[in-house]
PDB file of C-alpha atoms in Angstrom:
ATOM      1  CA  UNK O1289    -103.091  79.012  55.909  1.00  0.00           C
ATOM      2  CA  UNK O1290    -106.219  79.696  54.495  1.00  0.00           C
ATOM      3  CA  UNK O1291    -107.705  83.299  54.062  1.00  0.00           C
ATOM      4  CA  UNK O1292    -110.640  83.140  56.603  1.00  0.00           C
ATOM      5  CA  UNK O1293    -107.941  82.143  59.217  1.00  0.00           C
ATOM      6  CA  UNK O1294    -105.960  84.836  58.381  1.00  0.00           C
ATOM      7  CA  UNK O1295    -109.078  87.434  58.564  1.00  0.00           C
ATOM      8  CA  UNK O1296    -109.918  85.477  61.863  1.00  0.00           C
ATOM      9  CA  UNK O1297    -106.372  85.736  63.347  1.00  0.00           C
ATOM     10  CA  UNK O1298    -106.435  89.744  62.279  1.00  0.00           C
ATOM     11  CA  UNK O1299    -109.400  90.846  63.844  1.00  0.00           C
ATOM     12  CA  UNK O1300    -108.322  88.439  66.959  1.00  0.00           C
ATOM     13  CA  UNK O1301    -108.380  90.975  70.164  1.00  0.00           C
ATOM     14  CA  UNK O1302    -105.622  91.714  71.998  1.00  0.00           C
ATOM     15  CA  UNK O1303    -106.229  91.047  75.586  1.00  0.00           C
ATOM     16  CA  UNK O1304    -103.941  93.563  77.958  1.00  0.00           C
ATOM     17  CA  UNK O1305    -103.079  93.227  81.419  1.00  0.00           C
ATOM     18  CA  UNK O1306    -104.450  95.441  83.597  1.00  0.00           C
ATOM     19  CA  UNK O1307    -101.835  98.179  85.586  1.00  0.00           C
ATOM     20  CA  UNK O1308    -101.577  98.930  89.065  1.00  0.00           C
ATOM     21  CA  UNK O1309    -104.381 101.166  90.560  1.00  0.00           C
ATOM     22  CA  UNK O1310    -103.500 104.241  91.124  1.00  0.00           C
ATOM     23  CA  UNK O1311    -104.599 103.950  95.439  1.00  0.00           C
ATOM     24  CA  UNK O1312    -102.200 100.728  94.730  1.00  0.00           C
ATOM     25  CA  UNK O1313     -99.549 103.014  93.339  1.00  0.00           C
ATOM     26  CA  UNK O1314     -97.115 103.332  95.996  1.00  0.00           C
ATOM     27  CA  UNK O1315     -96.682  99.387  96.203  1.00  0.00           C
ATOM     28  CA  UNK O1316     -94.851  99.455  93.318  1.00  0.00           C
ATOM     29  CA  UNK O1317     -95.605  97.475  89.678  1.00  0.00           C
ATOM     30  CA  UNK O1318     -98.337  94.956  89.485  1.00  0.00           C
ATOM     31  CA  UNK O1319     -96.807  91.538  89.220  1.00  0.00           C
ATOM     32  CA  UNK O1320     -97.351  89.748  85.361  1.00  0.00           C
ATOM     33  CA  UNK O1321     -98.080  86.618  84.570  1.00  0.00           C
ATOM     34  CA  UNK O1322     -94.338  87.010  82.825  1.00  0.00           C
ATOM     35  CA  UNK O1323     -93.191  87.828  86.466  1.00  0.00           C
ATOM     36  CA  UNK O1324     -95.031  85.034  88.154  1.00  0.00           C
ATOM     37  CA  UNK O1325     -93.460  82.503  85.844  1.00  0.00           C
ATOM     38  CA  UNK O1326     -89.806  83.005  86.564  1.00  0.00           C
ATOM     39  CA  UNK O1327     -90.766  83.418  90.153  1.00  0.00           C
ATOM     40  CA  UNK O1328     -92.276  80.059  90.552  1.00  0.00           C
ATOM     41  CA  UNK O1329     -89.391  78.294  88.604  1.00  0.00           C
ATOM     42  CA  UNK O1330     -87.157  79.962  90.222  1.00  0.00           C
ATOM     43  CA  UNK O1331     -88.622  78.521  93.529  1.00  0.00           C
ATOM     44  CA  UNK O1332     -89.707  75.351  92.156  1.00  0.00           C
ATOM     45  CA  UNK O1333     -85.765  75.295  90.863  1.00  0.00           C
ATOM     46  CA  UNK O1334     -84.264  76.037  94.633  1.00  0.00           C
ATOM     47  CA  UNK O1335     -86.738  73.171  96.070  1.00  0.00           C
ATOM     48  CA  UNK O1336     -85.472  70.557  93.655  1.00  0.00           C
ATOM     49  CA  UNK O1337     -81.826  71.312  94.462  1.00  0.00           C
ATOM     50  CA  UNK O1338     -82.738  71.340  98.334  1.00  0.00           C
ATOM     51  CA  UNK O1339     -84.000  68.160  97.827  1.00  0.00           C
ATOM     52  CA  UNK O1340     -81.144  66.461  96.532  1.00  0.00           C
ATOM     53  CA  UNK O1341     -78.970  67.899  98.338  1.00  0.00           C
ATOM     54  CA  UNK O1342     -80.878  66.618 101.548  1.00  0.00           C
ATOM     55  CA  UNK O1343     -80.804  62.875  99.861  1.00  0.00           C
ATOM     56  CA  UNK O1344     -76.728  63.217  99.555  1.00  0.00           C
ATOM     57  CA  UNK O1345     -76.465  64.350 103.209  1.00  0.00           C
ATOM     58  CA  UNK O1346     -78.820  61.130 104.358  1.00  0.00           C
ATOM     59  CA  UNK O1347     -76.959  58.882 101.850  1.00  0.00           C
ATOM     60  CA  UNK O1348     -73.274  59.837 103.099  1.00  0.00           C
ATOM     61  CA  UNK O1349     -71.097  57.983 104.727  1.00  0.00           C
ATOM     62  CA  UNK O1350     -69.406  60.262 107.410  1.00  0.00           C
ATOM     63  CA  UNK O1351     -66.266  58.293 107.474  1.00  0.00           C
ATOM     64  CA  UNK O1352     -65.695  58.961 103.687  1.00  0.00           C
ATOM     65  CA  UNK O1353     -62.846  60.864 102.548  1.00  0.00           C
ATOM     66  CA  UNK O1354     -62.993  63.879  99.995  1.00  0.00           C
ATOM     67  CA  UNK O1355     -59.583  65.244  98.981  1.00  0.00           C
ATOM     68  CA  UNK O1356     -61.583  68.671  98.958  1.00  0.00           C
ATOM     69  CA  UNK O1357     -60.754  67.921 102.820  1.00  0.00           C
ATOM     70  CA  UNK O1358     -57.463  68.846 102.963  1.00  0.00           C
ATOM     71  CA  UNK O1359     -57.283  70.457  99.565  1.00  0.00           C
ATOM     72  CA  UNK O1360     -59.136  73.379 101.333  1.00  0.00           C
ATOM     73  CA  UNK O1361     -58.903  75.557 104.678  1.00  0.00           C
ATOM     74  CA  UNK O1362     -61.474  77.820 106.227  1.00  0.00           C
ATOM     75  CA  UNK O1363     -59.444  81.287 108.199  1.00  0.00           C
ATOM     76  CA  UNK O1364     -61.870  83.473 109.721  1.00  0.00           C
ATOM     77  CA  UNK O1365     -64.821  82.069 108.875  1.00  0.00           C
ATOM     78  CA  UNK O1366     -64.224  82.411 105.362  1.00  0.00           C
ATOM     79  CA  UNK O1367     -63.425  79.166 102.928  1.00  0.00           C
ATOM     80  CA  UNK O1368     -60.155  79.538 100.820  1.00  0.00           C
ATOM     81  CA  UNK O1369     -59.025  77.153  98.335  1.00  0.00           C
ATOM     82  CA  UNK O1370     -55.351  75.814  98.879  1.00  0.00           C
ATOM     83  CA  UNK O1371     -53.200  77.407  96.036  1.00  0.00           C
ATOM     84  CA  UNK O1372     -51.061  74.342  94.079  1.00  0.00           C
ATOM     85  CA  UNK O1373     -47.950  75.045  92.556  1.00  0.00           C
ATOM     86  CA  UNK O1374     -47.909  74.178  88.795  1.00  0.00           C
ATOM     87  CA  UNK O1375     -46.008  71.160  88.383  1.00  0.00           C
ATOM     88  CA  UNK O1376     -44.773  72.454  84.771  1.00  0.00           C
ATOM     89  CA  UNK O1377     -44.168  75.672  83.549  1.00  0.00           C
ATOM     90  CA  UNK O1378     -45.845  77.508  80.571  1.00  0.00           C
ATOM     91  CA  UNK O1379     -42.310  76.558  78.258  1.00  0.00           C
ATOM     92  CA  UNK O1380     -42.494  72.868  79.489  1.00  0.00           C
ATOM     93  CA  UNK O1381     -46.125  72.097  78.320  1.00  0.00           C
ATOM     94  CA  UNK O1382     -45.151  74.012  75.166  1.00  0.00           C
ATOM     95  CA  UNK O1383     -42.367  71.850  74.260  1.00  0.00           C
ATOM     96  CA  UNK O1384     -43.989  68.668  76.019  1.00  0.00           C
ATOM     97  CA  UNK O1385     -47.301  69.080  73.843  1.00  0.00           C
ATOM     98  CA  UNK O1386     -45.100  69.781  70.587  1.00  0.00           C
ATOM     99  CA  UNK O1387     -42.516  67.832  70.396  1.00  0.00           C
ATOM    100  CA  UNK O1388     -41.293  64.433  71.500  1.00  0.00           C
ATOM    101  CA  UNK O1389     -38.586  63.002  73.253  1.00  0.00           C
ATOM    102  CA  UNK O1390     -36.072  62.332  70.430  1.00  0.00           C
ATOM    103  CA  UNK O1391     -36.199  66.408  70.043  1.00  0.00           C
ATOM    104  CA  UNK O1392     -35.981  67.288  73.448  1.00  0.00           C
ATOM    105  CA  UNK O1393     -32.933  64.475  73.438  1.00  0.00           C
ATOM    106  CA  UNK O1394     -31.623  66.422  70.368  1.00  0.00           C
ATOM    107  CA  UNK O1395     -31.347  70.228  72.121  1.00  0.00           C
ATOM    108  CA  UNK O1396     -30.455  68.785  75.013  1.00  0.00           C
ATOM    109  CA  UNK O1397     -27.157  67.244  73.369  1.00  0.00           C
ATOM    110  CA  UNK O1398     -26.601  70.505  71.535  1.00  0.00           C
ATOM    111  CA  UNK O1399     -27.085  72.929  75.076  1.00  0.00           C
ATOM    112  CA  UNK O1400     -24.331  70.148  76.381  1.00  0.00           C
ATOM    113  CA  UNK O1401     -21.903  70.491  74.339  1.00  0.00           C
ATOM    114  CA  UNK O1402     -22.388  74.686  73.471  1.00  0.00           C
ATOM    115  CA  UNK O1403     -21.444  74.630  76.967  1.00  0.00           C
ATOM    116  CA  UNK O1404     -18.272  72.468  77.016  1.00  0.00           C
ATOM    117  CA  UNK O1405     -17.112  75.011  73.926  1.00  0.00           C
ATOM    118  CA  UNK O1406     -17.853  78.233  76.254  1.00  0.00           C
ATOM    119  CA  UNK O1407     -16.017  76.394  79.038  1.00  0.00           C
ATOM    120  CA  UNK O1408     -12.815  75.473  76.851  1.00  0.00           C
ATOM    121  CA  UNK O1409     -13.018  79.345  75.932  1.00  0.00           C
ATOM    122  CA  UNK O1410     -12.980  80.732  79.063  1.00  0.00           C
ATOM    123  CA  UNK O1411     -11.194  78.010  80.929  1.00  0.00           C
ATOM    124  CA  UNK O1412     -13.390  79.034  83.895  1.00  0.00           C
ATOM    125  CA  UNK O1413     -10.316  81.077  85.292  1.00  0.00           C
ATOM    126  CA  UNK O1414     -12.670  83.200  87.672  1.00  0.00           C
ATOM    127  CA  UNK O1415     -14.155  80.103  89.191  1.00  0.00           C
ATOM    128  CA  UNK O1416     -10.606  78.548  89.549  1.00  0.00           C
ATOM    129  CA  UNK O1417      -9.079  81.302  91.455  1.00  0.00           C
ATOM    130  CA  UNK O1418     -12.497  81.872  93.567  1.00  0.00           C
ATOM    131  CA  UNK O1419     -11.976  77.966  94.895  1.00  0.00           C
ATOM    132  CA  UNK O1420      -9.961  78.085  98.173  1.00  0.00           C
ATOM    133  CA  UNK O1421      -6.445  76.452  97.625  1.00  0.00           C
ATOM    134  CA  UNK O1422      -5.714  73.370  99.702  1.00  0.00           C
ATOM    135  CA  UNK O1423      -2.001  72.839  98.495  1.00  0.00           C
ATOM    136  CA  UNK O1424       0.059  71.918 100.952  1.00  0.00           C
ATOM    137  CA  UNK O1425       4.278  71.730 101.095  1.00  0.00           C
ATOM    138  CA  UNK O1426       6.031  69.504 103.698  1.00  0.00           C
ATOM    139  CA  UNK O1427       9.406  71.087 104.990  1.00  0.00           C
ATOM    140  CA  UNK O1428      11.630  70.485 107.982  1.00  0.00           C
ATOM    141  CA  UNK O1429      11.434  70.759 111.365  1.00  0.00           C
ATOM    142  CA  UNK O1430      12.604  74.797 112.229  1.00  0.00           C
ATOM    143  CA  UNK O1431      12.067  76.011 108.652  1.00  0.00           C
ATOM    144  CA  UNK O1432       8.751  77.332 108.520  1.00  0.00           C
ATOM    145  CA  UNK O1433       9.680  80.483 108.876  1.00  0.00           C
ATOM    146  CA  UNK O1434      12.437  80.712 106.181  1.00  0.00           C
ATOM    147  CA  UNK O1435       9.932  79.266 103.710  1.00  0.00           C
ATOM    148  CA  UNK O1436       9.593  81.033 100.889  1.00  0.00           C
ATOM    149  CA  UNK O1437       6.519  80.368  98.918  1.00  0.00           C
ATOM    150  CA  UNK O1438       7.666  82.750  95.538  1.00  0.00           C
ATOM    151  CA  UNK O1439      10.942  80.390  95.706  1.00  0.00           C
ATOM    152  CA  UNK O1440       9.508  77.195  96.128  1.00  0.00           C
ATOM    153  CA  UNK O1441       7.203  78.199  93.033  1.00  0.00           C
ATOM    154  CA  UNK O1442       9.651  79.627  91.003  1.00  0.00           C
ATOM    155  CA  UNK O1443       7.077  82.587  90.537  1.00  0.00           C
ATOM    156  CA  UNK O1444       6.860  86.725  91.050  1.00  0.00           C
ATOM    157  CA  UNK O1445       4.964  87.103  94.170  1.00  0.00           C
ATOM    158  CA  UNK O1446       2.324  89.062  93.111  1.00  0.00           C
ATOM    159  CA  UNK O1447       1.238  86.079  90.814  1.00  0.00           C
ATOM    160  CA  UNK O1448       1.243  83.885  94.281  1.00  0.00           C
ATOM    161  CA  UNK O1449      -2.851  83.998  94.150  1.00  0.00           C
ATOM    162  CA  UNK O1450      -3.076  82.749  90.952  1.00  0.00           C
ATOM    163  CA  UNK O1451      -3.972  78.734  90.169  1.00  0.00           C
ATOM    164  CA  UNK O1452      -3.575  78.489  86.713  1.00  0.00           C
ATOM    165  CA  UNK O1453      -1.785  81.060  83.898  1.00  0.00           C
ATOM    166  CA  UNK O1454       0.852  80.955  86.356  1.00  0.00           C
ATOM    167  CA  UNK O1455       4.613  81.520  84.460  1.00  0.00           C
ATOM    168  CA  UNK O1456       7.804  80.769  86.194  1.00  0.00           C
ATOM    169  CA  UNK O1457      10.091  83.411  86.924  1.00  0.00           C
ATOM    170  CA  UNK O1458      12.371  82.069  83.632  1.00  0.00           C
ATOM    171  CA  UNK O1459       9.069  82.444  80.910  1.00  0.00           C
ATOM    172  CA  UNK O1460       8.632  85.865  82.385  1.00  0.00           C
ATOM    173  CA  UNK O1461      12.020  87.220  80.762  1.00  0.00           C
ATOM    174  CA  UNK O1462      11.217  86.038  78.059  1.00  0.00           C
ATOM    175  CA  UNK O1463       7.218  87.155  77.520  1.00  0.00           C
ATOM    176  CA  UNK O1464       6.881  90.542  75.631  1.00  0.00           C
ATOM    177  CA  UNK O1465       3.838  91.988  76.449  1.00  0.00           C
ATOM    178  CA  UNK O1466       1.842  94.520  73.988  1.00  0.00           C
ATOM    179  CA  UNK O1467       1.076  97.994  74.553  1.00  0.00           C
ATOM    180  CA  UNK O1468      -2.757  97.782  76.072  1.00  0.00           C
ATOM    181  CA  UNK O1469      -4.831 100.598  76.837  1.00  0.00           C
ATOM    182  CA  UNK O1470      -7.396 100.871  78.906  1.00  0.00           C
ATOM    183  CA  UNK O1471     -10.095 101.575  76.107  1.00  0.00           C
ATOM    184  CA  UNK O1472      -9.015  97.895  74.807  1.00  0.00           C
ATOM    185  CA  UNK O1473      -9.253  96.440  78.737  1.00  0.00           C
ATOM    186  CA  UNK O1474     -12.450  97.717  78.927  1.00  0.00           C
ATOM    187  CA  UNK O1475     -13.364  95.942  75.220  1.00  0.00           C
ATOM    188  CA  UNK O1476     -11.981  92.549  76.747  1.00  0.00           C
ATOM    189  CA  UNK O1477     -13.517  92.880  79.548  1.00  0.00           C
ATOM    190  CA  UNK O1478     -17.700  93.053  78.004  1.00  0.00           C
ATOM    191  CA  UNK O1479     -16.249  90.672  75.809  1.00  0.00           C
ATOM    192  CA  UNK O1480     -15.955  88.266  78.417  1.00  0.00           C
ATOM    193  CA  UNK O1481     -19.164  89.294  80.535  1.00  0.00           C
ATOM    194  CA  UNK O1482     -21.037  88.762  77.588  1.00  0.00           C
ATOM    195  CA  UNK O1483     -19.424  85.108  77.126  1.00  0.00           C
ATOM    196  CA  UNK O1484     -20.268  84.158  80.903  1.00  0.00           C
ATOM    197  CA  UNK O1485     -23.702  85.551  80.461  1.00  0.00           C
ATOM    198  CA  UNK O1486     -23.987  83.208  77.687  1.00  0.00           C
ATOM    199  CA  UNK O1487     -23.038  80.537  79.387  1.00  0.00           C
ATOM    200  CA  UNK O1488     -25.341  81.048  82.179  1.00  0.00           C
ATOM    201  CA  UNK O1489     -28.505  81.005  80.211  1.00  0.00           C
ATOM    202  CA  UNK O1490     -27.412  77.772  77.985  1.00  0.00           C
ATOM    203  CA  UNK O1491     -26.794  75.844  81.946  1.00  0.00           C
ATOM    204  CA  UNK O1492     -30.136  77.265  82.626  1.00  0.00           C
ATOM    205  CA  UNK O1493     -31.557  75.657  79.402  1.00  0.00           C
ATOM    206  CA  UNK O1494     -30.000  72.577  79.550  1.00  0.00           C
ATOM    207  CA  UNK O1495     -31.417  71.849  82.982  1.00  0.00           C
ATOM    208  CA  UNK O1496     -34.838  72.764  81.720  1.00  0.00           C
ATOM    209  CA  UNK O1497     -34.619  70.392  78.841  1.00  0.00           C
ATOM    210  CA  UNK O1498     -33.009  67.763  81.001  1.00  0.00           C
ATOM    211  CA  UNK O1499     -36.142  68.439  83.423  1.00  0.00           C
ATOM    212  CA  UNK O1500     -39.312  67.981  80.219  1.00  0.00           C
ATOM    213  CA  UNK O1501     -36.477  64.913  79.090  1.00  0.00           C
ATOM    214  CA  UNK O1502     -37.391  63.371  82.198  1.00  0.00           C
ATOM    215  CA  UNK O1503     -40.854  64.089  82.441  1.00  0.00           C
ATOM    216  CA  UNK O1504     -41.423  62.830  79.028  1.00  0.00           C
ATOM    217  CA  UNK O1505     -39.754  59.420  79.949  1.00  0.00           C
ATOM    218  CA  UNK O1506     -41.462  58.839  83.203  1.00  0.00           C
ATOM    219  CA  UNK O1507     -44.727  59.497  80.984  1.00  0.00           C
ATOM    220  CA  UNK O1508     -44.019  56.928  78.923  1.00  0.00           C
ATOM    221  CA  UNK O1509     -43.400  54.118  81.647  1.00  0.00           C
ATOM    222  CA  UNK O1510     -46.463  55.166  83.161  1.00  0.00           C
ATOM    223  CA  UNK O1511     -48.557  54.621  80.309  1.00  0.00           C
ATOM    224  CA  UNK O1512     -46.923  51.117  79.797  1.00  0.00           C
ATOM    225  CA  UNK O1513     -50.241  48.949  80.591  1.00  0.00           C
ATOM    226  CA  UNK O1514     -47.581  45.729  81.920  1.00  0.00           C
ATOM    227  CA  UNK O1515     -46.020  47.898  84.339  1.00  0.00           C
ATOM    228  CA  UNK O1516     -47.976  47.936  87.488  1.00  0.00           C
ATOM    229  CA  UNK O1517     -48.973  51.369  88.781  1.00  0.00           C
ATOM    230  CA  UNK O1518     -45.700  52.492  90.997  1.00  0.00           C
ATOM    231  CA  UNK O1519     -46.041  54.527  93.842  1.00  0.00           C
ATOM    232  CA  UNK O1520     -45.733  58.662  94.027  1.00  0.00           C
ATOM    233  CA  UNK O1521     -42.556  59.763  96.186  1.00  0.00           C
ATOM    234  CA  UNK O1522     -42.266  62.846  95.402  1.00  0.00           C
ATOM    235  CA  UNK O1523     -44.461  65.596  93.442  1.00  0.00           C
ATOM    236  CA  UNK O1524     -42.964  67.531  90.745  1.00  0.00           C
ATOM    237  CA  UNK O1525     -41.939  70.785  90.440  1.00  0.00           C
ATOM    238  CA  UNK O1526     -41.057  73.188  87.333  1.00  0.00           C
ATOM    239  CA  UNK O1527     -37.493  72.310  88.118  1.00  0.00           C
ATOM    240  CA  UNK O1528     -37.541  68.687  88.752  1.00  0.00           C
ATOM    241  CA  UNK O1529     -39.445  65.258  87.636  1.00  0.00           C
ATOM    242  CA  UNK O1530     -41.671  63.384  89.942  1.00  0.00           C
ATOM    243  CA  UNK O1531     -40.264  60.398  92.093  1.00  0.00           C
ATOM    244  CA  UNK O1532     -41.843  57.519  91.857  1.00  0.00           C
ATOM    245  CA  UNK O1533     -41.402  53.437  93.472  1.00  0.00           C
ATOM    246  CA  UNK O1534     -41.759  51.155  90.766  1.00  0.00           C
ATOM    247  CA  UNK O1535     -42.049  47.689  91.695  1.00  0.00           C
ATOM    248  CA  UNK O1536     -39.197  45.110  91.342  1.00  0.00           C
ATOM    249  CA  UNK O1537     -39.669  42.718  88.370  1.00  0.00           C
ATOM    250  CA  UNK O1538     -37.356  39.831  88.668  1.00  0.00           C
ATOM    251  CA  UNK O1539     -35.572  39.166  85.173  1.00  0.00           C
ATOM    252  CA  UNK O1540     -35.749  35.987  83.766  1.00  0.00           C
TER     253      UNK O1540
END
């Protein structure tokens, strides 16, 4: 820029905007041209949406359908949106997003068979003598009531409730049982909370796996472009896979 443009643009005057008379006071501050601007595109703004939305009310066709329509319910006057349950949970998009279905396959397999171990260990005893028993014994006519269960089982009658661990009256003259106090009861006993509590969170994690296992496969068949596009059931859940119709391709 050259130097008499410079001198020019010093001595330039600064033109101010006048202020609100004082016998104007008590209306409050004189409107700017700063003021006026955002005021007028702020209505010029309102009048172009106004406008369009007056064309999409002209151009709709009132027997159109907009899921909004039942996605949505007005109580009261008021509008509320419908609430949707999340079809996966926060660990399902975690593992679906990081790993694939080889992995999933993998854990899976590994839950399974952690299980079967725990099982073997505790021989589900509790859940065995929690079943009702539906054993039945035949005898004659007029002897029902000189039946003696204890005899017929060859068994102490205390252990009569018992389905399995079960020793004849024979083994029990011959079992020698150790001193146990009630300290080392009470030992056993965590010992085999603790196992069961185990066992319930590996179940629990093998049906989530199995869950993102089937997920992840029902993905993949839906992305095959030669299937043709099946039909939703069922939704899905956090604890369960959507259902859906495919249609029947004959075999050749």
């Amino acid at each position: 820029m050259s130097s008499w443009k410079k001198a020019a643009k010093a001595n330039q005057k600064t033109h101010k905007e006048r202020h609100q008379p004082e016998s104007r006071k008590h209306l409050g501050l004189l409107e700017k041209k700063k003021d006026y601007k955002k005021r007028a595109e702020d209505y010029h703004e309102k009048g172009e949406t106004l406008k369009l939305l007056r064309k999409r009310t002209l151009d709709k066709n009132p027997d159109e359908f907009y899921f909004h329509m039942i996605n949505s319910r007005v109580k009261d006057g008021e509008h509320h949106e419908l609430e949707k349950e999340d079809e996966h949970s926060t660990e399902q998009v975690k593992l679906m997003q990081t790993q694939d279905i080889k992995y999933i396959n993998m854990k899976r397999t590994i839950e399974s068979r952690r299980i079967n171990r725990l099982q073997a260990q505790l021989h589900m005893t509790d859940v065995a003598e929690a079943t009702p028993n539906t054993h039945t014994f035949f005898v004659e006519e007029g002897e029902e009531k000189e039946f003696d269960l204890a005899k017929r089982l060859d068994t102490h009658p205390a252990l009569l409730g018992r389905k399995s661990n079960r020793p004849r009256l024979a083994d029990l003259d011959k079992i020698v049982l150790p001193d146990v106090n009630d300290e080392t009861l009470e030992s056993m006993k965590k010992k085999k909370q603790k196992i069961y509590n185990e066992l319930s969170k590996r179940i629990e994690r093998e049906k989530e796996l199995t869950v993102i296992q089937q997920k992840m496969e029902l993905k993949r068949h839906l992305q095959d472009v030669k299937v043709v596009k099946p039909k939703r059931l069922k939704p899905g859940t956090k604890s369960s896979a959507p259902v859906y119709q495919f249609q029947y391709m004959r075999k050749k």
